[in-house]
Coordinates of N, CA and C in Angstrom, one line a residue:
X257 N -4.5 -2.9 41.6 CA -4.7 -4.3 42.8 C -4.0 -3.8 43.6
X258 N -5.4 -3.7 44.7 CA -4.9 -3.5 46.4 C -4.0 -4.3 46.6
X259 N -3.7 -3.6 48.6 CA -2.9 -4.4 48.7 C -3.6 -5.6 49.8
X260 N -3.1 -6.8 49.8 CA -3.5 -7.2 50.5 C -2.8 -7.3 52.0
X261 N -3.8 -7.9 52.8 CA -3.6 -7.6 54.3 C -2.5 -8.6 54.9
X262 N -1.2 -8.1 55.1 CA -0.3 -8.7 55.6 C -0.1 -9.8 56.9
X263 N -0.9 -10.4 57.5 CA -0.5 -11.0 59.2 C 1.2 -11.9 59.5
X264 N 1.6 -12.5 58.2 CA 3.1 -13.3 58.5 C 4.0 -13.3 57.6
X265 N 5.1 -13.1 57.8 CA 6.0 -13.2 57.0 C 5.9 -14.1 56.0
X266 N 5.2 -15.0 55.8 CA 5.3 -16.1 55.0 C 4.0 -15.5 53.5
X267 N 3.0 -14.7 54.3 CA 2.4 -13.6 53.6 C 3.3 -12.7 52.6
X268 N 3.8 -11.9 53.5 CA 4.6 -10.9 53.5 C 5.4 -11.4 51.6
X269 N 6.2 -12.3 52.0 CA 7.2 -13.1 50.9 C 6.5 -13.2 49.6
X270 N 5.2 -13.5 49.7 CA 4.5 -14.2 48.7 C 4.2 -12.7 47.6
X271 N 3.7 -12.1 48.5 CA 3.8 -10.5 48.0 C 4.4 -10.0 47.9
X272 N 5.5 -9.5 48.3 CA 7.3 -9.5 47.8 C 7.2 -10.0 46.0
X273 N 7.2 -11.6 46.3 CA 7.5 -12.6 45.1 C 7.0 -12.2 44.3
X274 N 5.2 -12.0 44.4 CA 4.3 -11.7 43.3 C 4.7 -9.8 42.8
X275 N 5.1 -9.3 43.8 CA 5.3 -7.9 42.9 C 6.7 -7.7 42.4
X276 N 7.5 -8.7 42.6 CA 9.4 -9.0 41.8 C 8.5 -9.5 40.5
X277 N 8.2 -9.9 40.4 CA 7.7 -11.1 39.0 C 6.4 -10.0 38.2
X278 N 5.8 -8.8 38.7 CA 5.3 -8.2 37.5 C 6.0 -7.0 37.7
X279 N 6.9 -6.7 38.7 CA 8.1 -5.7 38.3 C 8.8 -6.3 37.0
X280 N 9.4 -7.8 37.4 CA 10.5 -7.6 36.1 C 10.0 -7.6 34.7
X281 N 8.6 -8.4 34.7 CA 7.8 -8.5 33.7 C 7.2 -6.5 32.7
X282 N 7.2 -5.8 33.6 CA 7.5 -5.1 32.9 C 8.4 -4.0 32.7
X283 N 9.8 -4.6 33.4 CA 10.7 -3.6 32.6 C 11.3 -4.9 31.6
X284 N 10.7 -5.8 31.3 CA 10.7 -6.6 30.1 C 10.4 -6.0 29.0
X285 N 9.0 -6.1 29.4 CA 7.8 -5.3 28.6 C 9.0 -3.5 28.4
X286 N 8.9 -2.5 28.9 CA 9.8 -1.6 28.9 C 10.9 -1.7 28.2
X287 N 11.7 -2.8 28.1 CA 12.5 -2.4 27.4 C 12.7 -3.2 26.0
X288 N 11.8 -3.8 25.6 CA 11.1 -4.1 24.3 C 10.7 -2.9 23.9
X289 N 9.7 -1.6 24.7 CA 9.1 -0.3 24.3 C 10.5 0.2 23.7
X290 N 10.9 0.1 24.5 CA 12.5 1.6 24.5 C 13.2 0.8 22.9
X291 N 13.4 -0.4 22.4 CA 14.0 -1.4 21.7 C 13.1 -0.9 20.2
X292 N 12.2 -0.9 19.9 CA 10.7 -0.8 19.1 C 11.3 1.0 19.1
X293 N 10.7 2.2 20.1 CA 11.7 3.3 19.7 C 12.3 3.5 18.7
X294 N 13.7 2.9 19.2 CA 15.0 3.1 18.9 C 15.1 2.8 17.3
X295 N 14.3 1.4 17.1 CA 14.4 1.3 15.7 C 13.8 2.1 14.8
X296 N 12.3 3.0 15.5 CA 12.0 3.4 14.4 C 12.3 4.8 14.1
X297 N 13.1 5.2 15.5 CA 13.8 6.7 15.3 C 14.7 6.5 14.4
X298 N 15.6 5.6 14.3 CA 16.9 5.2 12.9 C 16.0 5.5 12.3
X299 N 14.9 4.0 11.9 CA 14.6 4.6 10.4 C 14.0 5.6 10.2
X300 N 13.5 6.5 10.9 CA 13.3 8.0 10.5 C 14.4 8.8 10.1
X301 N 15.4 8.7 10.8 CA 16.5 9.7 10.7 C 16.6 9.0 9.4
X302 N 17.0 7.9 8.9 CA 17.0 7.7 7.8 C 17.2 8.2 6.3
X303 N 15.5 7.8 6.9 CA 14.2 8.3 5.6 C 14.9 10.1 4.8
X304 N 15.8 11.1 4.9 CA 15.7 11.9 4.1 C 17.1 11.4 3.1
X305 N 17.9 10.5 3.7 CA 18.7 10.3 3.2 C 18.7 9.0 2.1
X306 N 17.5 8.6 1.8 CA 17.5 7.9 0.6 C 16.6 8.6 -0.6
X307 N 17.3 8.1 -1.7 CA 16.4 8.7 -2.7 C 15.5 8.3 -3.1
X308 N 14.5 8.7 -3.9 CA 13.4 8.5 -4.4 C 13.5 8.1 -6.3
X309 N 12.9 6.8 -5.7 CA 13.2 6.1 -7.5 C 11.6 6.0 -7.9
X310 N 11.7 7.4 -9.2 CA 10.5 7.3 -9.6 C 11.1 5.9 -11.1
X311 N 9.9 6.0 -11.4 CA 9.9 6.1 -13.5 C 10.9 6.9 -14.3
X312 N 11.1 6.3 -15.5 CA 11.7 7.0 -16.3 C 10.7 7.0 -17.1
X313 N 10.0 8.1 -16.7 CA 8.6 8.4 -17.9 C 8.4 9.9 -18.3
X314 N 8.1 10.0 -18.9 CA 7.3 12.2 -19.3 C 6.2 12.1 -18.2
X315 N 5.5 11.2 -17.5 CA 4.3 12.1 -16.3 C 5.0 12.4 -14.9
X316 N 6.3 11.7 -15.3 CA 7.0 12.6 -13.4 C 8.0 14.0 -14.2
X317 N 8.1 14.0 -14.9 CA 8.7 15.0 -15.4 C 9.0 16.6 -15.5
X318 N 9.7 16.9 -14.6 CA 9.7 18.7 -14.3 C 9.6 19.5 -15.7
X319 N 9.3 19.1 -16.7 CA 9.0 19.9 -18.1 C 7.3 20.0 -17.7
X320 N 6.5 21.1 -18.2 CA 5.4 21.4 -17.5 C 5.1 20.8 -19.5
X321 N 5.6 21.4 -20.2 CA 4.6 20.4 -22.0 C 5.4 19.2 -22.1
X322 N 6.3 18.6 -21.5 CA 6.5 17.1 -21.9 C 5.2 16.3 -21.1
X323 N 5.4 16.6 -20.0 CA 3.9 16.3 -18.9 C 3.2 16.2 -19.9
X324 N 2.5 17.5 -20.3 CA 1.2 17.1 -21.2 C 1.1 16.7 -21.9
X325 N 2.0 16.5 -23.1 CA 2.3 15.8 -24.1 C 2.4 14.1 -23.8
X326 N 2.6 14.2 -22.7 CA 2.8 12.3 -22.6 C 1.2 12.3 -22.0
X327 N 0.9 13.1 -21.2 CA -0.7 12.9 -21.6 C -1.5 12.6 -21.9
X328 N -0.9 13.6 -23.1 CA -1.6 13.8 -24.7 C -1.4 12.4 -25.0
X329 N -0.7 11.7 -25.7 CA -0.4 10.8 -25.8 C -0.6 9.7 -25.5
X330 N -0.8 9.5 -24.0 CA -1.6 8.0 -23.6 C -2.9 8.0 -23.5
X331 N -3.2 9.3 -23.5 CA -5.0 9.3 -24.0 C -5.3 9.3 -25.8
X332 N -4.5 9.5 -26.9 CA -4.6 9.5 -28.1 C -4.7 7.6 -28.0
X333 N -3.9 7.2 -27.9 CA -3.3 5.9 -28.3 C -4.8 4.7 -27.5
X334 N -4.6 5.4 -26.1 CA -6.4 4.7 -25.4 C -7.5 4.9 -26.2
X335 N -7.3 6.2 -27.2 CA -8.2 6.6 -28.3 C -8.5 5.6 -29.0
X336 N -7.2 5.3 -29.8 CA -7.0 5.2 -30.4 C -6.8 3.1 -30.4
X337 N -6.9 2.7 -29.9 CA -7.5 1.1 -29.1 C -9.1 1.2 -29.3
X338 N -9.3 2.4 -28.6 CA -11.1 1.7 -28.8 C -11.2 2.2 -30.0
X339 N -10.9 2.8 -30.7 CA -11.8 3.4 -32.3 C -11.0 1.9 -33.0
X340 N -10.0 0.8 -32.7 CA -10.3 -0.2 -33.6 C -10.7 -1.2 -33.3
X341 N -11.3 -1.4 -31.8 CA -12.4 -2.2 -31.5 C -13.2 -2.4 -32.0
X342 N -13.6 -1.1 -31.7 CA -14.8 -0.2 -32.5 C -15.7 -0.6 -34.1
X343 N -14.3 -0.6 -34.4 CA -14.4 -0.6 -36.2 C -14.4 -1.6 -36.3
X344 N -14.0 -2.9 -35.1 CA -13.9 -3.8 -36.2 C -15.6 -4.4 -35.8
X345 N -15.8 -4.2 -34.6 CA -17.0 -4.9 -34.3 C -17.9 -4.2 -35.3
X346 N -17.8 -2.9 -35.7 CA -18.9 -2.7 -37.2 C -18.7 -2.7 -38.3
X347 N -17.1 -3.7 -38.3 CA -17.4 -4.3 -39.8 C -17.6 -5.7 -40.1
X348 N -17.4 -6.5 -38.6 CA -18.2 -7.6 -38.6 C -19.5 -7.7 -38.5
X349 N -20.4 -6.2 -38.2 CA -21.7 -6.6 -38.0 C -22.2 -6.1 -40.2
X350 N -21.5 -5.3 -40.3 CA -22.4 -5.0 -42.0 C -21.5 -6.2 -42.8
X351 N -20.6 -6.6 -42.5 CA -20.5 -8.1 -42.9 C -21.9 -9.0 -42.7
X352 N -21.7 -9.1 -42.1 CA -22.9 -10.1 -41.5 C -24.1 -9.3 -41.9
X353 N -24.1 -8.2 -42.2 CA -26.1 -8.1 -42.8 C -26.0 -7.9 -43.6
X354 N -24.7 -7.6 -45.0 CA -24.8 -7.8 -46.4 C -24.7 -9.4 -46.7
X355 N -24.1 -10.6 -46.1 CA -24.1 -11.9 -45.7 C -25.6 -12.6 -45.8
X356 N -26.3 -11.6 -44.7 CA -27.9 -12.0 -44.3 C -28.2 -11.6 -46.0
X357 N -28.6 -9.7 -46.4 CA -29.0 -10.0 -47.1 C -29.1 -10.5 -48.5
X358 N -27.3 -11.1 -49.3 CA -27.2 -11.9 -50.0 C -27.6 -13.2 -50.2
X359 N -28.0 -13.5 -49.1 CA -28.8 -14.7 -48.9 C -29.9 -15.1 -49.1
X360 N -30.8 -13.8 -48.5 CA -31.9 -14.1 -48.8 C -32.5 -13.6 -50.3
X361 N -31.5 -12.4 -50.8 CA -31.7 -12.0 -52.3 C -30.9 -12.5 -53.2
X362 N -31.0 -13.6 -53.4 CA -29.9 -14.4 -54.6 C -29.8 -13.7 -55.8

């Protein structure tokens, strides 16, 4: 912002009023930013005091064998579900083919 040409006292008063308004706005903004910094620093300072809440599952166990068998169990169960659905689909197809063939050849 360029300084205006001040020729009279009223020009000086209006210029100083404008500067005071800008200064008060900047002070309010600065106060808000300081409050935000204090709030964030307070939150960061309290982070190490909080405990991490993990679910009670073998996937986050400290024991390697417990983790590995948990992963294997999840894998086995998923494969079992997939195999059951494939077997049901296969049985439906076989029964449909047998039903059609017995219908065509009495």
